Coordinates of C-alpha atoms in Angstrom, one line a residue:
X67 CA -11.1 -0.3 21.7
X68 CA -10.4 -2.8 19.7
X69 CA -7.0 -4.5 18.7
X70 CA -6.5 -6.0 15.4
X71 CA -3.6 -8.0 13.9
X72 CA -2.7 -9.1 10.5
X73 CA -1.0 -10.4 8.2
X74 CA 0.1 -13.2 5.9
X75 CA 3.5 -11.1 4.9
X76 CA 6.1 -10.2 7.3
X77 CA 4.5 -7.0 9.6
X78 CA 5.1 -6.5 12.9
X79 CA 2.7 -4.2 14.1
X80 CA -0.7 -4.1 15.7
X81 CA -3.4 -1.3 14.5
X82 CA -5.7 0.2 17.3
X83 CA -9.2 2.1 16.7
X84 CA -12.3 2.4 18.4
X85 CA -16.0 3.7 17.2
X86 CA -15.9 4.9 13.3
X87 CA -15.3 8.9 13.6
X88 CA -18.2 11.0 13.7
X89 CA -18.9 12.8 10.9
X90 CA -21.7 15.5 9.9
X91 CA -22.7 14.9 6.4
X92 CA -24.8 17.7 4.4
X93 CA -27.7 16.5 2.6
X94 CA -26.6 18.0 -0.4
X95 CA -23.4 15.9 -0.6
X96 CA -23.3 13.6 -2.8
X97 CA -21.0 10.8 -5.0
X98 CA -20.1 10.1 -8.3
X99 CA -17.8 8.0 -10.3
X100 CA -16.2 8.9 -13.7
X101 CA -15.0 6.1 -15.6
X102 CA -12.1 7.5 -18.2
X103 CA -10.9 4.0 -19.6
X104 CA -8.8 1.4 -18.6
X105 CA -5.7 -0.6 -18.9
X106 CA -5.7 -4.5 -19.7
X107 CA -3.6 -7.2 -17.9
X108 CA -4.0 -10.8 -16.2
X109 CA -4.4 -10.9 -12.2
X110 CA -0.7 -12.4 -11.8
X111 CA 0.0 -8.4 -12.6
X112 CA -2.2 -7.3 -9.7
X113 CA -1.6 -9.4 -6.4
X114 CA 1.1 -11.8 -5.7
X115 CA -0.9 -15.4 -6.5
X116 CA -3.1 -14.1 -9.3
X117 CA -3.6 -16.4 -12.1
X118 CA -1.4 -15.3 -15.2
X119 CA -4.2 -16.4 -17.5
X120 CA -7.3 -14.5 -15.7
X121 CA -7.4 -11.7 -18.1
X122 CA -8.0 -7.9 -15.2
X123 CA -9.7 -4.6 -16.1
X124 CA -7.8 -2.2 -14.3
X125 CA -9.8 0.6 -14.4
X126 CA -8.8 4.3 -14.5
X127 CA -11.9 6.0 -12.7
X128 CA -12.0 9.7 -11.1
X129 CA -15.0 10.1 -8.4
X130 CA -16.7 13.5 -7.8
X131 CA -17.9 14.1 -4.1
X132 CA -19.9 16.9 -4.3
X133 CA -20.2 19.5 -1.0
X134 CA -21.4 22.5 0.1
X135 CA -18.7 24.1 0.8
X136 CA -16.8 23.0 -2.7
X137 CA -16.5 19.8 -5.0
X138 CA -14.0 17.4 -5.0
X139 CA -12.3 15.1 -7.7
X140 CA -10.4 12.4 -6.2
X141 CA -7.9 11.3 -9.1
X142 CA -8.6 12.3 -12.3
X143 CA -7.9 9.4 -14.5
X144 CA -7.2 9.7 -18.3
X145 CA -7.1 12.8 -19.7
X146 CA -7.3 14.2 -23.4
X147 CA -3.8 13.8 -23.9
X148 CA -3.0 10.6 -22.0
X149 CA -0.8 9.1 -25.2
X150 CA 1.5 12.2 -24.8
X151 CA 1.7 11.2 -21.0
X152 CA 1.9 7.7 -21.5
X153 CA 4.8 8.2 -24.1
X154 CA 7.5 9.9 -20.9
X155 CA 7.3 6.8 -19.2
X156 CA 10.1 3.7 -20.1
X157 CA 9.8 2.0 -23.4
X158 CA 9.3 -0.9 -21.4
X159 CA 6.4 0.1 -19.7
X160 CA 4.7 1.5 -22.8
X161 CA 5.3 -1.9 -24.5
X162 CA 3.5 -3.7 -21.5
X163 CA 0.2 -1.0 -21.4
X164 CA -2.9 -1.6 -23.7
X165 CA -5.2 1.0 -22.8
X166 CA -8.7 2.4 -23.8
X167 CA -10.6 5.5 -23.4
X168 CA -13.5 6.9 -22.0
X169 CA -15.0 10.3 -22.3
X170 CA -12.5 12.0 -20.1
X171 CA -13.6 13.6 -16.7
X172 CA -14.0 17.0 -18.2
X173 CA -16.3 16.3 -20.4
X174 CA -18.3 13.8 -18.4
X175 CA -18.9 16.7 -16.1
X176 CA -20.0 18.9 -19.3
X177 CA -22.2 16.2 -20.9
X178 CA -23.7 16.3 -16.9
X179 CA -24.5 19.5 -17.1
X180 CA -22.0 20.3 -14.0
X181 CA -21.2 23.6 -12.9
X182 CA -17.3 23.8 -13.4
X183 CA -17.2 26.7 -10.9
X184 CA -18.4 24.3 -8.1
X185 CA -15.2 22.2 -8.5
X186 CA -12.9 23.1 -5.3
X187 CA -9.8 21.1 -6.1
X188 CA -8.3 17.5 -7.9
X189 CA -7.7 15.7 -4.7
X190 CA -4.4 13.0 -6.2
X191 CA -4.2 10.1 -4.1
X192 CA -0.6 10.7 -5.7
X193 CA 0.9 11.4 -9.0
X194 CA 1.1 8.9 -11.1
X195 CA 0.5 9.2 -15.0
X196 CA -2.8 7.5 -14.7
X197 CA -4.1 9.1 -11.4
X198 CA -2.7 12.7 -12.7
X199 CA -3.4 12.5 -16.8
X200 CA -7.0 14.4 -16.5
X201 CA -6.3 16.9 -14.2
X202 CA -4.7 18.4 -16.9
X203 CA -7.9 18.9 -18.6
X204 CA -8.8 21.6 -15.8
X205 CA -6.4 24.3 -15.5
X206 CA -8.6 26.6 -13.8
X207 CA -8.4 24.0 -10.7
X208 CA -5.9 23.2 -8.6
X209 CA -4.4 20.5 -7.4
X210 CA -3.9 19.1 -4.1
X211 CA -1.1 17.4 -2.9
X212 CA 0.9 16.9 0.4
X213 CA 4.5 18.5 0.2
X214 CA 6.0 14.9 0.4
X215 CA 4.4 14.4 -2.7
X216 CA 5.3 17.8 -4.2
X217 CA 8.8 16.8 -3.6
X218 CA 8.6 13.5 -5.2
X219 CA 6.8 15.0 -8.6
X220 CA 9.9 17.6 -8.7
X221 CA 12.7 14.8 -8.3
X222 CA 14.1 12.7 -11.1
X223 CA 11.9 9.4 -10.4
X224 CA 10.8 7.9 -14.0
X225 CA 7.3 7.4 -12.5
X226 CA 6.4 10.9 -12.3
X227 CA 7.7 12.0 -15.5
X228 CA 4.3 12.5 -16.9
X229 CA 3.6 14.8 -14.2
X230 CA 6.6 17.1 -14.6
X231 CA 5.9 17.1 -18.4
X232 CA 2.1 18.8 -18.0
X233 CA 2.7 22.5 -17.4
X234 CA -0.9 23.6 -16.4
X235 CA -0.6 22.3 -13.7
X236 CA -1.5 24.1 -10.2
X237 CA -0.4 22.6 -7.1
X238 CA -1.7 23.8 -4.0
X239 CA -0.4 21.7 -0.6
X240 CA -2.3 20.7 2.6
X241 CA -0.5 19.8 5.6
X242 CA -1.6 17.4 8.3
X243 CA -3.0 17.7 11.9
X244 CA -1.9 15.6 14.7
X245 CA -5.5 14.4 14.8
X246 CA -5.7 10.5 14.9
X247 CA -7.5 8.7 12.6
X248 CA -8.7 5.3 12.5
X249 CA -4.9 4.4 13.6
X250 CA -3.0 6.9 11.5
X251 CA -1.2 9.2 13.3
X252 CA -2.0 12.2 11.4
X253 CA -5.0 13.5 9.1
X254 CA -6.8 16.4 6.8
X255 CA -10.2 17.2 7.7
X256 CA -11.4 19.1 4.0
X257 CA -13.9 20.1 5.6
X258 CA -14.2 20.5 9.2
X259 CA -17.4 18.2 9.3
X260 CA -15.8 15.2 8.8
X261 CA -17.1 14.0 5.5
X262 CA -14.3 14.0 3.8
X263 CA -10.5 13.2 5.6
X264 CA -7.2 12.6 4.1
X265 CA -4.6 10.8 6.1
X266 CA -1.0 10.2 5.1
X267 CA 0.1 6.6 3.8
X268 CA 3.7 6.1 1.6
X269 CA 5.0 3.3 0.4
X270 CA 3.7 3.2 -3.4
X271 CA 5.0 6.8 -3.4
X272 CA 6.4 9.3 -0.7
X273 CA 2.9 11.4 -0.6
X274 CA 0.5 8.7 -1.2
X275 CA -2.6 9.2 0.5
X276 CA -5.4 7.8 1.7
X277 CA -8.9 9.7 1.4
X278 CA -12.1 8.2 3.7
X279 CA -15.2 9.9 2.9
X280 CA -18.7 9.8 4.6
X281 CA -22.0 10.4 3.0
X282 CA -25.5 11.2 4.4
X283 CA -26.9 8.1 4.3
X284 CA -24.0 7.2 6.4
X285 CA -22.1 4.5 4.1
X286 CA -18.6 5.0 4.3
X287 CA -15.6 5.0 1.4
X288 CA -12.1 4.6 2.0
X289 CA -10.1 5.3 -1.3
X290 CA -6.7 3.7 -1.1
X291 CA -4.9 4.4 -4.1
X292 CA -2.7 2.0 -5.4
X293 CA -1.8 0.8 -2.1
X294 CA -3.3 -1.8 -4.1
X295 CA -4.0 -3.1 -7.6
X296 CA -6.8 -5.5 -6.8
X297 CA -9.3 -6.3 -4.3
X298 CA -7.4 -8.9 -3.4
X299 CA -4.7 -7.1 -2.3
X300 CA -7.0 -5.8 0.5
X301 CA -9.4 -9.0 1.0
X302 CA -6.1 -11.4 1.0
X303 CA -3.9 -9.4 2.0
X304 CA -1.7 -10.0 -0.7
X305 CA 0.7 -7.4 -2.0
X306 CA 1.9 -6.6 -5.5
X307 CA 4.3 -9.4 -7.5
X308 CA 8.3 -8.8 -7.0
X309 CA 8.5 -7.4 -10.3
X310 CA 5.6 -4.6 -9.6
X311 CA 6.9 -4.0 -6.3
X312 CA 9.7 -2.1 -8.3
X313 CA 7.2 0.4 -8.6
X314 CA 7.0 1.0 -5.2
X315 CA 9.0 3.9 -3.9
X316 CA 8.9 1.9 0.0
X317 CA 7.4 -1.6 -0.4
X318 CA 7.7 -2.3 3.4
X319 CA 5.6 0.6 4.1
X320 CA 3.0 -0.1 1.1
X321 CA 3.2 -3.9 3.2
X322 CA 2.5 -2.0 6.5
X323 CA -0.6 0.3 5.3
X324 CA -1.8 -2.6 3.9
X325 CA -2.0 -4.7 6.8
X326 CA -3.6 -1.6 8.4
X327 CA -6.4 -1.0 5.9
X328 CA -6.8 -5.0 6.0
X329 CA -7.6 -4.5 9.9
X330 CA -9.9 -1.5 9.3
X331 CA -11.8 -3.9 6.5
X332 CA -12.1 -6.2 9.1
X333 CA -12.7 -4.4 11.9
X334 CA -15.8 -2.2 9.7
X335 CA -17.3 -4.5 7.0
X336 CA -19.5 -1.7 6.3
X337 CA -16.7 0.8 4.8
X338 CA -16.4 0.0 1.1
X339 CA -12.8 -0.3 0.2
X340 CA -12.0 1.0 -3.2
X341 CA -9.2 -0.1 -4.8
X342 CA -8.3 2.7 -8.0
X343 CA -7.6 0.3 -10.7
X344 CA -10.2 -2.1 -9.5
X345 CA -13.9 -1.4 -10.6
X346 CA -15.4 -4.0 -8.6
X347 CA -14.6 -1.5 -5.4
X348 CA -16.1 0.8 -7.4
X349 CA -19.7 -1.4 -7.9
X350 CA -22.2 1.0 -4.8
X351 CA -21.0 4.0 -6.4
X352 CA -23.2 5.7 -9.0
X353 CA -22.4 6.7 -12.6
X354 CA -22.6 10.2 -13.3
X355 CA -25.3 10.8 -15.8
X356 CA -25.1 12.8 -19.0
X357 CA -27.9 14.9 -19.5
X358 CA -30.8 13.5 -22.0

């Protein structure tokens, strides 16, 4: 077992893991990434030390794991009516966000020629107007979310306003095991093989998670959220600004899981680390195709 320390901010803790997890992938399962548009700002917005005048992409970008046993969208990015969401958030905020637009999820999928029936659940890495916006595109499908994050969506916080405001939606919550994984205490096995595992990590908001997913080929994801903004939150180990931190609901926690998914970076160079609003992380996943 191997013993890993980090970082340059203020965390007193060590992370402990041993051999990746085992994990029995179907040949069928597969990956996809969904592009739905993206917001524009410098890297001083993204990672404490950024340059104000390096213009950033942040992208908004859903990613369909497809499986046997039920398909998977992890975030959903823009959706259809993403200006009406936008619009519940602080004038302030609004004034701050230039934003473009991609086909939405949805109708990537349909261009595709996906099967809609094959898709099992949105799978938030938490609810956020830009993580949330295009799972209201699929009413049919419901939503999964951990009950701290439940909670959170029906409070007062500004930040999920957008979410309270879109009435299709279905939220169905998972609960965790007391199963260690890769150091966190606690974790969701979707689907009992391995492939896909969801373990708890607050701090940007009460329910944030954390999603690691293994493919046949055996190449390994681990979508963070917005536990950062940028790679270099991860690769540096440099959290958000003081302003931006504002939008974290626990910033000593987002500065603890960071530290820990720095250690896991470092400890298994081979797990790609994608970062939501970074599409750099996003580079070894494939495009989903529209159909000729």
């Amino acid at each position: 077992m191997s013993t890993y320390r980090a970082s340059p901010f203020s965390v007193s803790k060590t992370f402990e893991f041993g051999a990746l997890p085992p994990a029995s992938a179907p040949s069928e399962m597969s990956i996809a990434q969904l592009p739905t548009g993206a917001t524009y700002r410098s890297a001083s917005f993204g990672y404490r030390g950024g340059s104000l005048l390096e213009p950033r992409e942040f992208s908004m970008t859903a990613t369909l794991i497809k499986h046997p046993k039920g398909d998977l969208l992890i975030d959903a990015g823009f959706g259809r009516d993403i200006a009406q969401h936008l619009a519940k958030l602080p004038l302030f905020f609004r004034l701050l966000t230039r934003y473009s637009l991609n086909k939405t999820a949805r109708e990537q999928l349909q261009s595709s020629g996906y099967d809609l029936s094959r898709l099992r659940a949105v799978l938030l890495t938490h609810s956020h107007w830009d993580h949330i916006s295009g799972a209201a595109d699929f009413p049919e499908v419901p939503v999964w979310i951990p009950p701290a994050e439940r909670s959170f969506v029906h409070g007062e916080d500004f930040t999920t306003a957008s979410a309270r405001s879109i009435k299709s939606l279905h939220f169905e919550e998972y609960r965790f095991d007391a199963r260690p994984y890769l150091g966190f205490a606690e974790s969701h096995d979707v689907y009992g093989d391995g492939t896909v595992v969801i373990v708890p990590a607050p701090g940007h908001t009460p329910g944030s998670v954390i999603v690691f997913v293994t493919l046949p080929d055996n190449k390994r994801y681990a979508f963070i959220g917005d536990l950062a903004w940028q790679l270099e939150g991860v690769t540096e180990q440099e959290e958000r600004p003081l302003p931006q931190r504002l939008a974290d609901a626990e910033p000593r926690l987002v500065r603890e899981n960071l530290a820990h998914m720095a250690a896991i970076s470092a400890r298994y160079p081979e797990m790609t680390i994608v970062v939501a609003h970074d599409p750099r992380s996003f580079a070894s996943i494939p495009t989903l195709v529209p159909k000729p």
